[in-house]
Rosetta silent file (secondary structure, phi, psi, omega in degrees, C-alpha in Angstrom):
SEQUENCE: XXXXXXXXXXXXXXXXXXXXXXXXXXXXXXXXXXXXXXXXXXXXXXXXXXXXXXXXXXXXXXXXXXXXXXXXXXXXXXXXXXXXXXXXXXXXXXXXXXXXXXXXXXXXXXXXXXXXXXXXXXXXXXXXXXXXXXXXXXXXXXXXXXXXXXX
SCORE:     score description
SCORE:     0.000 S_00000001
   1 L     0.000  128.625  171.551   -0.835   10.022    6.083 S_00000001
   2 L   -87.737  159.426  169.247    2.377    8.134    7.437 S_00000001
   3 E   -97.448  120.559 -152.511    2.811    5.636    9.222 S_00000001
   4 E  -120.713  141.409 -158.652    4.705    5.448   12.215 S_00000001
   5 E  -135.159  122.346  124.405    5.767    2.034   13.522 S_00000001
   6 E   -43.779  110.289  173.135    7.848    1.952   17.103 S_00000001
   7 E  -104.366  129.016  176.730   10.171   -1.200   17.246 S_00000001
   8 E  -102.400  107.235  175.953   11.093   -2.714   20.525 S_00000001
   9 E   -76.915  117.023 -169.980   14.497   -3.971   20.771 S_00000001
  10 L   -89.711  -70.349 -119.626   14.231   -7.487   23.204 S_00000001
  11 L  -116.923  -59.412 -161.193   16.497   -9.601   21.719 S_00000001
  12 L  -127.187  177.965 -165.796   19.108   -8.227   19.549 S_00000001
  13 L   -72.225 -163.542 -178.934   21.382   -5.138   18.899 S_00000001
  14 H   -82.496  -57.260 -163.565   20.207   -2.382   16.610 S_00000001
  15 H   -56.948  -12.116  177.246   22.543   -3.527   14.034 S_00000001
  16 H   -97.059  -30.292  179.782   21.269   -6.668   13.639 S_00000001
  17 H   -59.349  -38.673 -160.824   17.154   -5.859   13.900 S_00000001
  18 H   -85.911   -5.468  166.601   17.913   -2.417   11.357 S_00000001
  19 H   -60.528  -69.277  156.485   19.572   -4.836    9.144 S_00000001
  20 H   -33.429  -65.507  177.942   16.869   -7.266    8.867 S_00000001
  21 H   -65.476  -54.812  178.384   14.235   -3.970    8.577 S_00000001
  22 H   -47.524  -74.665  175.094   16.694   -2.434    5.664 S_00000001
  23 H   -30.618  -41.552  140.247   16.394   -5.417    3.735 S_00000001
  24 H   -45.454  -87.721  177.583   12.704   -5.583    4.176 S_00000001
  25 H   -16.930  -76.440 -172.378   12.337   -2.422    2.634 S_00000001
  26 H   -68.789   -2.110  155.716   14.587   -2.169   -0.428 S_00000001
  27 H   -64.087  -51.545 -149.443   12.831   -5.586   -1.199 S_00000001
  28 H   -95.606   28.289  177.124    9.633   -3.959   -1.639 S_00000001
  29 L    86.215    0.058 -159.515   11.324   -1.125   -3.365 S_00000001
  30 L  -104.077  169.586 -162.084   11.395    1.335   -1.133 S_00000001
  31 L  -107.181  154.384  178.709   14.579    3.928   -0.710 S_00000001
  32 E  -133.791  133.502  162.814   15.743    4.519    3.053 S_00000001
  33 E  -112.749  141.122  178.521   16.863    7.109    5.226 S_00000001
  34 E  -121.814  129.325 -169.365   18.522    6.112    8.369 S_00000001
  35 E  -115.044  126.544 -179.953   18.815    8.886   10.943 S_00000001
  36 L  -130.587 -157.742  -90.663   20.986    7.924   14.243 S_00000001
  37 L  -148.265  -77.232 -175.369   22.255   10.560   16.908 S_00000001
  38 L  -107.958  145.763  154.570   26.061   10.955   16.392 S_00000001
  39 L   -40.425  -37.135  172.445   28.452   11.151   13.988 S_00000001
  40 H   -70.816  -39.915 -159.034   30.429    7.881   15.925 S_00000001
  41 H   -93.936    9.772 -177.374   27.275    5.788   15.783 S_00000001
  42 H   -93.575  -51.466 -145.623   26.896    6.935   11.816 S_00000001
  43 H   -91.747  -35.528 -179.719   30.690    5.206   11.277 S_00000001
  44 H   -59.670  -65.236  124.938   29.334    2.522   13.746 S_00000001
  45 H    39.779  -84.920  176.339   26.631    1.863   11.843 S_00000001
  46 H   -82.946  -30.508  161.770   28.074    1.973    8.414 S_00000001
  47 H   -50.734  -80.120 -144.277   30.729   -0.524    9.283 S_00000001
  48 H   -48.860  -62.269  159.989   28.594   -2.832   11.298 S_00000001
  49 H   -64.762   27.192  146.692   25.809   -3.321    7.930 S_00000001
  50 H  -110.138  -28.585  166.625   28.596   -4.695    5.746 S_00000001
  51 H   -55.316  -57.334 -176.717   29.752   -6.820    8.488 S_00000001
  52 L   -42.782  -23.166  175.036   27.036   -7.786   10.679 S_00000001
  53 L  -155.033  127.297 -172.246   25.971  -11.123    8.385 S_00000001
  54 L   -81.830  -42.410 -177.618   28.977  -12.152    5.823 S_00000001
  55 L   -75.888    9.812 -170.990   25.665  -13.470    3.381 S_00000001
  56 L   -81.471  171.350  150.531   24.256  -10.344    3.523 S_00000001
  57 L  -177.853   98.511 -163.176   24.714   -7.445    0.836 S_00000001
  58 L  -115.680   74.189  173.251   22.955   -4.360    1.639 S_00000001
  59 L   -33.774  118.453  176.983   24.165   -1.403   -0.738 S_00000001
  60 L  -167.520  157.869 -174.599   24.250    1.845    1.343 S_00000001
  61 E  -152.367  173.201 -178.913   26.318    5.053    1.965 S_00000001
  62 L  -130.475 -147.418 -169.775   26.760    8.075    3.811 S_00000001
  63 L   -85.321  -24.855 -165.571   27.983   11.626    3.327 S_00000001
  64 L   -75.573  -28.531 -176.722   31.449   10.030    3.430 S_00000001
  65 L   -64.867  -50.418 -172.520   30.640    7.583    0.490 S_00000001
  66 L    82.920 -160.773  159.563   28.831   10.348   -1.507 S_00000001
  67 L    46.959   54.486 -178.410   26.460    9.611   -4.115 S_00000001
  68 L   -83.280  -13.475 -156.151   23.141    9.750   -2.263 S_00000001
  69 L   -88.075  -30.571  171.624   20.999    9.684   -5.466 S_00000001
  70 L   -75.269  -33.492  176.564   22.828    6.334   -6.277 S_00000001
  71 L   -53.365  106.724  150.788   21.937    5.284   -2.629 S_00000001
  72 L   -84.273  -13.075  158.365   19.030    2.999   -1.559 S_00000001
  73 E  -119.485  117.702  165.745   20.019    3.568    1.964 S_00000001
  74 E  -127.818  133.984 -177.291   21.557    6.286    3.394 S_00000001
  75 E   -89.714  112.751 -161.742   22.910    6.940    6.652 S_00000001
  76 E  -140.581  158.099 -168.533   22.645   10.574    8.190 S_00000001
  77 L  -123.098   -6.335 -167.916   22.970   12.305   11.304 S_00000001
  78 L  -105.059 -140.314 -157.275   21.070   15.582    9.659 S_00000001
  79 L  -125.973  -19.488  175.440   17.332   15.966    8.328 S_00000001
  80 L   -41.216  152.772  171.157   18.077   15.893    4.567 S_00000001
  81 L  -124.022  141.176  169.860   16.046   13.163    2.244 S_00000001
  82 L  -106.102  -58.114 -164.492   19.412   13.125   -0.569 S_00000001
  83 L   -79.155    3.134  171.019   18.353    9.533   -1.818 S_00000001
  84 L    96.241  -28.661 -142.406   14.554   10.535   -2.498 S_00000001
  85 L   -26.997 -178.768 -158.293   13.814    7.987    0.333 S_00000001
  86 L  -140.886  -60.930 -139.552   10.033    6.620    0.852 S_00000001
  87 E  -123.302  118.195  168.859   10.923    5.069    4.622 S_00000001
  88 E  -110.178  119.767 -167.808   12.717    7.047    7.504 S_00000001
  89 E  -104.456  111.203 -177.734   14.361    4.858    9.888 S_00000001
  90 E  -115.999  130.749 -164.221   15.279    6.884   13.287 S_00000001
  91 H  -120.587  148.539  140.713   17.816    5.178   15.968 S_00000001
  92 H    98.040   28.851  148.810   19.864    6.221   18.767 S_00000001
  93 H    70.746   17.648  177.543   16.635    8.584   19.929 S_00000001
  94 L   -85.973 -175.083 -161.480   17.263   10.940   16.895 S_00000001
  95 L  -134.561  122.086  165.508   14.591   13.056   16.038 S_00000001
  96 L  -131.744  147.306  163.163   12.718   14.393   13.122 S_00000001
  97 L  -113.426   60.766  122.289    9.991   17.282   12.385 S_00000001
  98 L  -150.228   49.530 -179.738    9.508   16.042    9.169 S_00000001
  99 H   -58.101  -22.095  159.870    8.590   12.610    9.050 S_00000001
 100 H   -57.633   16.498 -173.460    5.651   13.798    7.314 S_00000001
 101 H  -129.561   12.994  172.476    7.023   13.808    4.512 S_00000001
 102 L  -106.479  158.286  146.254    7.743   10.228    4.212 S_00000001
 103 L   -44.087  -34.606  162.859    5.430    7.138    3.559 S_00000001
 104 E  -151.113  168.894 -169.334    6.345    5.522    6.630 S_00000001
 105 E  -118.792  107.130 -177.113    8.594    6.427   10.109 S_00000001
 106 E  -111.200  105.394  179.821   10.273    3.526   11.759 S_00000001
 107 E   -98.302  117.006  171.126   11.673    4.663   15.435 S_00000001
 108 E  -127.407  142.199 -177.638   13.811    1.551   17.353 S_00000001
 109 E  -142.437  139.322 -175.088   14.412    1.973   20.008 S_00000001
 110 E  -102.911  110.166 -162.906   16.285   -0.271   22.727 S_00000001
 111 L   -48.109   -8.843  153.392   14.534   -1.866   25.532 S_00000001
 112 L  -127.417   43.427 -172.565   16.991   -1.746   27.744 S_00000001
 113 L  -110.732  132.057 -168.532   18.116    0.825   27.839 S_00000001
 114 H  -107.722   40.336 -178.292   15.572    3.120   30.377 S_00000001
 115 H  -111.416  -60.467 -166.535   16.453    6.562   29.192 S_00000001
 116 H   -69.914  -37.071  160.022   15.184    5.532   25.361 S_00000001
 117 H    -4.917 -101.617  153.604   12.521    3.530   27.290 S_00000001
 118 H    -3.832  -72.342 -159.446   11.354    7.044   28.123 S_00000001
 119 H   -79.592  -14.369 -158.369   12.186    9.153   25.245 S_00000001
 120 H  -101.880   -5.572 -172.321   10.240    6.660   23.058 S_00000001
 121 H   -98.829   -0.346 -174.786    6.567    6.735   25.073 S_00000001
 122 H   -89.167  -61.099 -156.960    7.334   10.850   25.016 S_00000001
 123 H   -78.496   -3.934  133.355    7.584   10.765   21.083 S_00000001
 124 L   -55.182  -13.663  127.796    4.262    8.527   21.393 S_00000001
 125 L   -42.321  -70.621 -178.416    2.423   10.989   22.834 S_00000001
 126 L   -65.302   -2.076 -157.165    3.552   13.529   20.902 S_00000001
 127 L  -126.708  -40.891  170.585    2.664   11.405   17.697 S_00000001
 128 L   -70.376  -37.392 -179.488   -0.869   10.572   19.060 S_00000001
 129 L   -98.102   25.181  154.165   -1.669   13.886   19.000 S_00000001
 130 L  -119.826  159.469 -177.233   -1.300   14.754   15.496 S_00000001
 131 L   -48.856   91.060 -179.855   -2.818   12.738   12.416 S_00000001
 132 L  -167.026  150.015 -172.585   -0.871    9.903   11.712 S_00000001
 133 E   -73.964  120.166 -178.875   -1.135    6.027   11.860 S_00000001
 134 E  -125.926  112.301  176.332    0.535    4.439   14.598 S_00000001
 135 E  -102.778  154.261  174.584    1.671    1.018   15.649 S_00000001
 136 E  -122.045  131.656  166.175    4.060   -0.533   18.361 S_00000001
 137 E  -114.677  154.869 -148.833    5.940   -3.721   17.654 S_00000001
 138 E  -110.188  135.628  155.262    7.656   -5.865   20.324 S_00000001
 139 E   -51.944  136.615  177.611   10.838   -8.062   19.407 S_00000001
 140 E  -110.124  131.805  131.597    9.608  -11.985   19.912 S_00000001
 141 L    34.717  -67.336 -128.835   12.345  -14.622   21.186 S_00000001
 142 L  -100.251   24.660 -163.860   13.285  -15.384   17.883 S_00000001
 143 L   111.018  -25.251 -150.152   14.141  -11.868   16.242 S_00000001
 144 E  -103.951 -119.357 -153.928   11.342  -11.229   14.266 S_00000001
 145 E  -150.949  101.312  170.892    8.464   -8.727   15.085 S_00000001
 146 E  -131.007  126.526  156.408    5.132   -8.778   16.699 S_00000001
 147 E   -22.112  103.988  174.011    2.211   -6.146   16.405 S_00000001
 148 E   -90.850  -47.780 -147.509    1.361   -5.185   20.065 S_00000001
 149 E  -145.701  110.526  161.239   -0.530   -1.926   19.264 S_00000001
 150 E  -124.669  146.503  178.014   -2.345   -0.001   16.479 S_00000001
 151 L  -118.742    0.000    0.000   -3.879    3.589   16.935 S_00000001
């Protein structure tokens, strides 16, 4: 069954919180797809995680890059798994019907904005009613992440 985890952005942009969450991941091994909206916010995106922390180094590509199979992250605006992924990351209110078909679903979404507000307590609903584990976590003061909610 996956697991679906709703991230509340508080504190910081997306780029720095999906940064932080990538890194989590491909520590524990796991391959990522990151699904955002537009094609602009794909290019945003992939600049902004080589950039975003100069001590950072988070290998990842896109369609433009090639080489998803080499990819532990990849950044997509379509529905494809290329890199095999485990973990589907979705931002910028994109949407998938097949998250089932990953180990876990991570949807951030940004709190102040009150249009994703919205769209994200719609795709909670719609996620409550079929079989699947679901938690919501809240950004805390300092960045990191705290469990508000598990269904």
């Amino acid at each position: 069954m996956t697991e679906i985890g709703f991230y509340h952005l508080t504190r910081t942009p997306l780029e720095h919180a999906l940064l932080k969450l990538l890194e989590k991941a491909t520590a524990a091994g796991k391959r990522v797809v990151v699904r955002t909206s537009s094609d602009e916010r794909l290019s945003f995106l992939n600049g902004a995680l080589w950039t975003v922390d100069a001590a950072s180094f988070l290998p990842h590509g896109s369609e433009k890059e090639g080489n998803p199979s080499q990819q532990p992250v990849w950044l997509t605006t379509d529905t494809n798994n290329p890199n095999d992924a485990e973990v589907l990351i979705l931002t910028d209110s994109a949407e998938s019907t097949s998250y089932e078909t990953y180990e876990r679903c991570l949807e951030i979404f940004d709190g102040n904005n009150e249009v994703a507000v919205t769209a994200a307590r719609e795709r909670w609903k719609n996620y409550s009613a079929v079989d699947c584990n679901l938690t919501y976590w809240q950004q805390t003061e300092s960045g990191g992440w705290k469990k508000k909610t598990e269904q």
